[in-house]
Short mmCIF file of the N, C-alpha and C atoms (twelve columns), coordinates in Angstrom:
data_MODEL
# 
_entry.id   MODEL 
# 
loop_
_atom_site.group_PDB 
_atom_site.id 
_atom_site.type_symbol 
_atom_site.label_atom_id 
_atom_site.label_alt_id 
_atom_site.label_comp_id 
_atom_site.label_asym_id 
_atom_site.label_seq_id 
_atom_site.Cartn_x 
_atom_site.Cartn_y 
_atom_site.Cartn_z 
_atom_site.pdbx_PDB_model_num 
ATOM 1   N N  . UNK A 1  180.476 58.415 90.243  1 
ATOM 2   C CA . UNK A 1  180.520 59.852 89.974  1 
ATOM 3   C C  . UNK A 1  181.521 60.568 90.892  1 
ATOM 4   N N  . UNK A 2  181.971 61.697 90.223  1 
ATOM 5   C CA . UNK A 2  182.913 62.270 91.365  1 
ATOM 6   C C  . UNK A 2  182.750 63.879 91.036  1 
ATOM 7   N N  . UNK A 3  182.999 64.217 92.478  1 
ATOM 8   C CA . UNK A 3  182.165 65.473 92.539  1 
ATOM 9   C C  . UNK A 3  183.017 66.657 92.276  1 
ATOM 10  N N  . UNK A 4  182.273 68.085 91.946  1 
ATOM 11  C CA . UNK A 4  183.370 68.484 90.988  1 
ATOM 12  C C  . UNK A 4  183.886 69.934 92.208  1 
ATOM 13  N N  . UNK A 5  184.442 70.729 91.422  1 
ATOM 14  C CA . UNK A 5  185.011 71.518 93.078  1 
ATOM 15  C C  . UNK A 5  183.714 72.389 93.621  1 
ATOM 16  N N  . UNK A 6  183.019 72.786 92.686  1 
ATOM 17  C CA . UNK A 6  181.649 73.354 93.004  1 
ATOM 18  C C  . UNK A 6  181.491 72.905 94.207  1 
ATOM 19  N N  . UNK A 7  180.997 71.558 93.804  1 
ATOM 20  C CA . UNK A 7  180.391 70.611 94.516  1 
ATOM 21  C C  . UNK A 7  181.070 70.788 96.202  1 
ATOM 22  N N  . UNK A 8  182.666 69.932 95.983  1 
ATOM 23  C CA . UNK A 8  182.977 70.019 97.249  1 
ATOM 24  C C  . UNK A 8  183.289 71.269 98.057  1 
ATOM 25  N N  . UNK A 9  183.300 72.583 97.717  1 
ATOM 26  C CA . UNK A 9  183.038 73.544 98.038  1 
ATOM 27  C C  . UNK A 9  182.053 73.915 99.041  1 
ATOM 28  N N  . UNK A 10 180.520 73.593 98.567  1 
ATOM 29  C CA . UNK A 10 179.481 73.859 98.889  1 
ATOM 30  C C  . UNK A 10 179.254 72.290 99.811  1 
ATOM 31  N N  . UNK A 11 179.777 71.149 100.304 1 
ATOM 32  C CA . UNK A 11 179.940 70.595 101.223 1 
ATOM 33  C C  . UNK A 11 180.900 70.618 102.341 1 
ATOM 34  N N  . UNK A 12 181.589 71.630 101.890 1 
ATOM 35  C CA . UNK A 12 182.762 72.188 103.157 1 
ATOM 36  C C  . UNK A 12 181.970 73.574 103.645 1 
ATOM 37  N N  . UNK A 13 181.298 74.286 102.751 1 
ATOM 38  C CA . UNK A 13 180.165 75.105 103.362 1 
ATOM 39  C C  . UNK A 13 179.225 74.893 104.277 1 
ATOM 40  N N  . UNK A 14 178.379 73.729 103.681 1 
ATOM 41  C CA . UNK A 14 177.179 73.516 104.161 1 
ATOM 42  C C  . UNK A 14 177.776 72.945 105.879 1 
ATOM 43  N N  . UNK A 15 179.499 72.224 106.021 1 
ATOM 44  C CA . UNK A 15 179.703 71.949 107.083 1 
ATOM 45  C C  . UNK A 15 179.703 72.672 108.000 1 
ATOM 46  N N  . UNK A 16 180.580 73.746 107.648 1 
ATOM 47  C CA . UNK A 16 180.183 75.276 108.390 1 
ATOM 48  C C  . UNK A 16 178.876 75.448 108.825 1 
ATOM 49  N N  . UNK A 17 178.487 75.658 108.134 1 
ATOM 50  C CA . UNK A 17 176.635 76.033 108.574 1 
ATOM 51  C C  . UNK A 17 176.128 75.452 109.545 1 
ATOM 52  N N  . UNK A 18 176.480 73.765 109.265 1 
ATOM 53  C CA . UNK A 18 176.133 73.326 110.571 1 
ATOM 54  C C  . UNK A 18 176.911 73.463 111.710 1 
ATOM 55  N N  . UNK A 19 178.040 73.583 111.604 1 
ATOM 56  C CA . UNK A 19 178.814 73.734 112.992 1 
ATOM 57  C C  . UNK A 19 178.226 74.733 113.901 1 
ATOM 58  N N  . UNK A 20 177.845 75.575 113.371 1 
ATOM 59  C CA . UNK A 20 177.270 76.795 113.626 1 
ATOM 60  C C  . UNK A 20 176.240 76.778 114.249 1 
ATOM 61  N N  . UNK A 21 175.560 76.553 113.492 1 
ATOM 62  C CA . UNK A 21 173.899 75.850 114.135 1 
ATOM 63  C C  . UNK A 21 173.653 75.116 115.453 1 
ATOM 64  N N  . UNK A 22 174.717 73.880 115.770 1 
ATOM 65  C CA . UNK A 22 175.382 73.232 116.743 1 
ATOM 66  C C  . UNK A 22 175.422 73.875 117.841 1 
ATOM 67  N N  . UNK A 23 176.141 75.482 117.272 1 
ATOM 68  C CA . UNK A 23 176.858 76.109 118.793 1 
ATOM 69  C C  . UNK A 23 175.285 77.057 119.176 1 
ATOM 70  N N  . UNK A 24 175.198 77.509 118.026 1 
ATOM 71  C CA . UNK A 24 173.538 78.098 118.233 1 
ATOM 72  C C  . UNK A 24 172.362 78.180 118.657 1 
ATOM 73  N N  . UNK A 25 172.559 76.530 118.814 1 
ATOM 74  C CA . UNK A 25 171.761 75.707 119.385 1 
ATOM 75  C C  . UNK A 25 171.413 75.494 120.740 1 
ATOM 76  N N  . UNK A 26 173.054 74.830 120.916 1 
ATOM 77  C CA . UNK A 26 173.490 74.992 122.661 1 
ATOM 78  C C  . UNK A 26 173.369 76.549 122.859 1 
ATOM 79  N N  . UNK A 27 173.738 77.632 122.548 1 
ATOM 80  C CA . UNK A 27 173.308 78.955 122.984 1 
ATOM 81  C C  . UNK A 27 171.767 78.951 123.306 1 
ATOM 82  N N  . UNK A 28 170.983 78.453 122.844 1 
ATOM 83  C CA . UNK A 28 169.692 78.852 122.936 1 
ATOM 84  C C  . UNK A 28 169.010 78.072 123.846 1 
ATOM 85  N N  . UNK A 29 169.406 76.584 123.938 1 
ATOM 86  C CA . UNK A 29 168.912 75.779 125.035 1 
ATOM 87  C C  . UNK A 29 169.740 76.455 126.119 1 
ATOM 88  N N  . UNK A 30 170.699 77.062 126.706 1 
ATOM 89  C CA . UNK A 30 170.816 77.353 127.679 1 
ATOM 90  C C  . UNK A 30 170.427 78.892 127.903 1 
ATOM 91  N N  . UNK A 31 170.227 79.320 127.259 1 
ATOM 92  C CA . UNK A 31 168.930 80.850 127.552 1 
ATOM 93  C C  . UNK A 31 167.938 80.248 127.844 1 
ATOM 94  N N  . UNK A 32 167.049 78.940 126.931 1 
ATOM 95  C CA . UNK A 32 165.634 78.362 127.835 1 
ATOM 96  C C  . UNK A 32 166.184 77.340 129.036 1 
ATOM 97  N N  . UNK A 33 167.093 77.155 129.123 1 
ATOM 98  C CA . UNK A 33 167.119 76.704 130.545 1 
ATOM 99  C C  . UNK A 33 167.433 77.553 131.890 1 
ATOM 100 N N  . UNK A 34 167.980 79.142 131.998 1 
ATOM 101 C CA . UNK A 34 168.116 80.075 132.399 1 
ATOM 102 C C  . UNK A 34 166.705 80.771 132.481 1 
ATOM 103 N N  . UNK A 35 165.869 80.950 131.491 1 
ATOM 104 C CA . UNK A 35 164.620 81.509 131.420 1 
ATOM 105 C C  . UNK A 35 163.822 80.472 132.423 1 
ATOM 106 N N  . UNK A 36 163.532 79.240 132.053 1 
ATOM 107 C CA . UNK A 36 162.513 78.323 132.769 1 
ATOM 108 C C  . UNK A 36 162.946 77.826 134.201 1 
ATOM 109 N N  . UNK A 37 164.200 78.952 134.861 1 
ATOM 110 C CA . UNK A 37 164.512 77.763 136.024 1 
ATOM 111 C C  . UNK A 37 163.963 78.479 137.093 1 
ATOM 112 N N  . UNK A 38 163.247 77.448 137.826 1 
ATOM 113 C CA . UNK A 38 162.552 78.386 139.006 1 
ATOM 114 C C  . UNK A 38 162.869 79.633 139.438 1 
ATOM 115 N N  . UNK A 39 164.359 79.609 140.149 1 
ATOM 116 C CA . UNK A 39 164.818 80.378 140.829 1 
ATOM 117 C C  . UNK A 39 165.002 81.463 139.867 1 
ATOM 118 N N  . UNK A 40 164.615 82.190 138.663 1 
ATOM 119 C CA . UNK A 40 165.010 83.076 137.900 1 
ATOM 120 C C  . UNK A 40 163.745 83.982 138.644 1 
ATOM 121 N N  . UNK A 41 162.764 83.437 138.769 1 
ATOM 122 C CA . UNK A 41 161.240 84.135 139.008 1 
ATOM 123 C C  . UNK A 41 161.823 84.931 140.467 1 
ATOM 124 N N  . UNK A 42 162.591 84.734 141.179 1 
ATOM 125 C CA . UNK A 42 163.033 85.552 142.105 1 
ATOM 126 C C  . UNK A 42 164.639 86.434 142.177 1 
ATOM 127 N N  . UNK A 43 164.459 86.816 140.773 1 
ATOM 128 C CA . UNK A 43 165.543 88.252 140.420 1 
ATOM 129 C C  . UNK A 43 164.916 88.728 139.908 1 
ATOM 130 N N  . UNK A 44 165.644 90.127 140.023 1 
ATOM 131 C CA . UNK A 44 164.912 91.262 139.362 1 
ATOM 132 C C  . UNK A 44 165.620 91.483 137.849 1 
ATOM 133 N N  . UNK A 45 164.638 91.640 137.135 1 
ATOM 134 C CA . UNK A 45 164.559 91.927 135.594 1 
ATOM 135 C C  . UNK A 45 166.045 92.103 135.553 1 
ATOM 136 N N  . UNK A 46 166.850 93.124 136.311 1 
ATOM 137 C CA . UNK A 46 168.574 93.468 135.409 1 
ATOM 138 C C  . UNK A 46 168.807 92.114 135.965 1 
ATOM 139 N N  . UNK A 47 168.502 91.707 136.959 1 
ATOM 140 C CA . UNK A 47 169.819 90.121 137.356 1 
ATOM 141 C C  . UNK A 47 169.180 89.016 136.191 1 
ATOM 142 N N  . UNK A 48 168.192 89.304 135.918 1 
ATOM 143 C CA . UNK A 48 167.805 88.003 134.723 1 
ATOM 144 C C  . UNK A 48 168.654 88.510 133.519 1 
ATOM 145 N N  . UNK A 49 168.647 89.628 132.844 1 
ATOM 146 C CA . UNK A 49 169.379 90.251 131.957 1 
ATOM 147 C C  . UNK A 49 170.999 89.716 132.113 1 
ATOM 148 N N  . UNK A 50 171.139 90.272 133.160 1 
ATOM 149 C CA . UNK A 50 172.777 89.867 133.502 1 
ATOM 150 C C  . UNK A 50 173.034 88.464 133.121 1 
ATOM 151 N N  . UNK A 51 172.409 87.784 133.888 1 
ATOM 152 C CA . UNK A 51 172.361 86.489 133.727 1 
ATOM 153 C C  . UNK A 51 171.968 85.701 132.412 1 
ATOM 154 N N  . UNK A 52 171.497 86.193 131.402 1 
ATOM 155 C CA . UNK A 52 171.148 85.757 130.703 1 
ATOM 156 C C  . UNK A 52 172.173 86.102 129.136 1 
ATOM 157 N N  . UNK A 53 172.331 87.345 129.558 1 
ATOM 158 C CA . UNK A 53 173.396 87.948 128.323 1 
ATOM 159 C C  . UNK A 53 174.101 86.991 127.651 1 
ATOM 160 N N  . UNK A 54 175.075 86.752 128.557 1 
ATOM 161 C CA . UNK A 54 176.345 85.657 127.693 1 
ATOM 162 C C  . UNK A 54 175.651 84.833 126.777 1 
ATOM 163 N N  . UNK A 55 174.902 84.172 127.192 1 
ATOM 164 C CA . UNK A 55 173.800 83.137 126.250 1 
ATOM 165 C C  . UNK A 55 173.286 84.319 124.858 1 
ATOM 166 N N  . UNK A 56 172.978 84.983 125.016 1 
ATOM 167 C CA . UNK A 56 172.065 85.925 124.231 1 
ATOM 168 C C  . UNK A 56 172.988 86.740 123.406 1 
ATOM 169 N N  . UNK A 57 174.151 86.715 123.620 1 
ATOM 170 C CA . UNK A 57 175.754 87.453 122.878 1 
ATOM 171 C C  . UNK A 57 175.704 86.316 121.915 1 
ATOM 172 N N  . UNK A 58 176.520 85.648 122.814 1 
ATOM 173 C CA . UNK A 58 176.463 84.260 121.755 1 
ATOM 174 C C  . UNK A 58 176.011 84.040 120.700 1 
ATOM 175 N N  . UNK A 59 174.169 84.167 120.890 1 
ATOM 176 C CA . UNK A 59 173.645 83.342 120.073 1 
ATOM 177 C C  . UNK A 59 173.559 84.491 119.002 1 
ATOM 178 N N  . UNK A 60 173.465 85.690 119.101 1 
ATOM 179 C CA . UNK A 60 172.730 86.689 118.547 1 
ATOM 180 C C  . UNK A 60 174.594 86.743 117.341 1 
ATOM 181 N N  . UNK A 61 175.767 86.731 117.615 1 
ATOM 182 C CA . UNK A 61 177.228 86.223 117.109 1 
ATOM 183 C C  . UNK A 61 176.877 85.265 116.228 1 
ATOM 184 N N  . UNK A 62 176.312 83.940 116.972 1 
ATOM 185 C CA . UNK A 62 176.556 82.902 115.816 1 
ATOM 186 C C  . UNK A 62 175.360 82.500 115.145 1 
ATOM 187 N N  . UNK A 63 174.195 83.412 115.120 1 
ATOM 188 C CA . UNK A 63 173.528 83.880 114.217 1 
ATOM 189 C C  . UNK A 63 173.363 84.547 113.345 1 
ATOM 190 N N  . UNK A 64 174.410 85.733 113.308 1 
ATOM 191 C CA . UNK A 64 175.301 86.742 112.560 1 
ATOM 192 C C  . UNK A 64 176.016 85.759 111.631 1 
ATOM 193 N N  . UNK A 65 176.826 84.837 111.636 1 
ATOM 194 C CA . UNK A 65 177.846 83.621 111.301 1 
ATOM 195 C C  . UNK A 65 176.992 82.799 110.671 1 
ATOM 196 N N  . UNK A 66 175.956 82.100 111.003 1 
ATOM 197 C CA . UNK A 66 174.966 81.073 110.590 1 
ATOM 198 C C  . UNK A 66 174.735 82.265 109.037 1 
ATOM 199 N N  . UNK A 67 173.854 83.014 109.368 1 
ATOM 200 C CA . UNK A 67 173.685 83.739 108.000 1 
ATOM 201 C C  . UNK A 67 174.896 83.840 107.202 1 
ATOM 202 N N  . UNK A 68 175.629 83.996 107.352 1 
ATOM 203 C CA . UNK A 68 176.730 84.360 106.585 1 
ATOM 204 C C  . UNK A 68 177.048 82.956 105.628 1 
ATOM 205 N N  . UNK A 69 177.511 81.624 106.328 1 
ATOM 206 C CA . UNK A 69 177.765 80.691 106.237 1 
ATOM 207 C C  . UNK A 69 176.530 80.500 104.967 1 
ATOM 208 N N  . UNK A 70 175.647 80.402 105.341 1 
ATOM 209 C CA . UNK A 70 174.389 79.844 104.690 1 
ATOM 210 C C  . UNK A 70 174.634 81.018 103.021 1 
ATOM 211 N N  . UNK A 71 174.780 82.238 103.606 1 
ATOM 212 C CA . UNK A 71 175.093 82.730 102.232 1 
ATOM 213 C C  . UNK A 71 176.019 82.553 101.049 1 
ATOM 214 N N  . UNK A 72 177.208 82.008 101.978 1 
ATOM 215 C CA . UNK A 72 178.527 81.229 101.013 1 
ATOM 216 C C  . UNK A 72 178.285 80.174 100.657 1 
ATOM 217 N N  . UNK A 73 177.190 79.388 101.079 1 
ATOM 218 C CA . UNK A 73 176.890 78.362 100.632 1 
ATOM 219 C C  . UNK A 73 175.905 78.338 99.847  1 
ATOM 220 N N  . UNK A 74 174.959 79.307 99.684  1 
ATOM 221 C CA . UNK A 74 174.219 79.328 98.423  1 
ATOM 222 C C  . UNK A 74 174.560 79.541 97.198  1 
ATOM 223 N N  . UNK A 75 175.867 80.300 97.495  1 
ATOM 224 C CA . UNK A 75 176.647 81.232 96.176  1 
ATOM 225 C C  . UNK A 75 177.049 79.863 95.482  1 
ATOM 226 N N  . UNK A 76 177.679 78.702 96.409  1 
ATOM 227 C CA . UNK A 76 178.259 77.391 95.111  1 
ATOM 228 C C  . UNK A 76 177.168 76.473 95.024  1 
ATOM 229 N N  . UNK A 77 176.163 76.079 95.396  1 
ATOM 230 C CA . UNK A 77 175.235 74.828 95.462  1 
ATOM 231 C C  . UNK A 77 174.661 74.689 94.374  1 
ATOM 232 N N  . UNK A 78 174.318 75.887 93.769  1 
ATOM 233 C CA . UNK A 78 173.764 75.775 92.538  1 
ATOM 234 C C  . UNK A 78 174.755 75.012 91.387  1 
ATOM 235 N N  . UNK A 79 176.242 75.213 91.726  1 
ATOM 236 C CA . UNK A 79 176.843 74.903 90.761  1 
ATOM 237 C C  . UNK A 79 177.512 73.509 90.822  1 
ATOM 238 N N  . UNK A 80 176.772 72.622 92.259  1 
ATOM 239 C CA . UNK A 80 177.794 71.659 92.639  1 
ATOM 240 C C  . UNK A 80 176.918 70.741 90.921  1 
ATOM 241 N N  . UNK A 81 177.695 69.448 90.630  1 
ATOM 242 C CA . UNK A 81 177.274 68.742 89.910  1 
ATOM 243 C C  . UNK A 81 178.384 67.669 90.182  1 
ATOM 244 N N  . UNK A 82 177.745 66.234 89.685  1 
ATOM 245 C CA . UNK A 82 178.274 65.037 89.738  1 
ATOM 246 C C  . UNK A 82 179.075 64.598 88.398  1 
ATOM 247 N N  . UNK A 83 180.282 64.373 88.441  1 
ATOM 248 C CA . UNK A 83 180.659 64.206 87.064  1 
ATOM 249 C C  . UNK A 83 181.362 63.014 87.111  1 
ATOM 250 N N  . UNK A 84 181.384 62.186 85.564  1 
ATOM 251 C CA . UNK A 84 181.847 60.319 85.728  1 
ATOM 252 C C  . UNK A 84 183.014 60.506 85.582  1 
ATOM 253 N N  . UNK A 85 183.842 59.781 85.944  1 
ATOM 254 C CA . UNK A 85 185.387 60.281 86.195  1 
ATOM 255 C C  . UNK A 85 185.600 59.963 84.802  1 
# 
């Protein structure tokens, strides 16, 4: 079978999506590793903020992106199909 442009469309999408997810990911494990590290329990609320932002930009960006992605990729999936050459 060979796949038709639908198709590869919505697998150059769905790649996106994950790339995304990837970076999203690492954004978020390093906000819980910033949140859970001892030494956070001794700053005050703005230095945890401070400190924590960049992570929390990030993720809150390529969560903005993740949706998006995921939406261009719903628009072709429906239409991917397998066709016999």
């Amino acid at each position: 079978p060979v796949a038709t442009p639908a198709c590869k469309t919505a697998v150059d999408r769905a790649n996106t999506m994950l790339a995304v997810a990837v970076k999203l990911r690492r954004e978020l494990a390093e906000y819980s590793r910033i949140m859970s590290d001892p030494s956070t329990r001794n700053l005050s609320g703005r230095e945890v903020v401070e400190k924590s932002a960049p992570s929390l930009q990030a993720g809150s960006s390529d969560s903005a992106r993740f949706d998006q992605a995921l939406a261009d990729y719903r628009q072709v999936v429906d239409q991917c199909k397998l066709r016999t050459p």
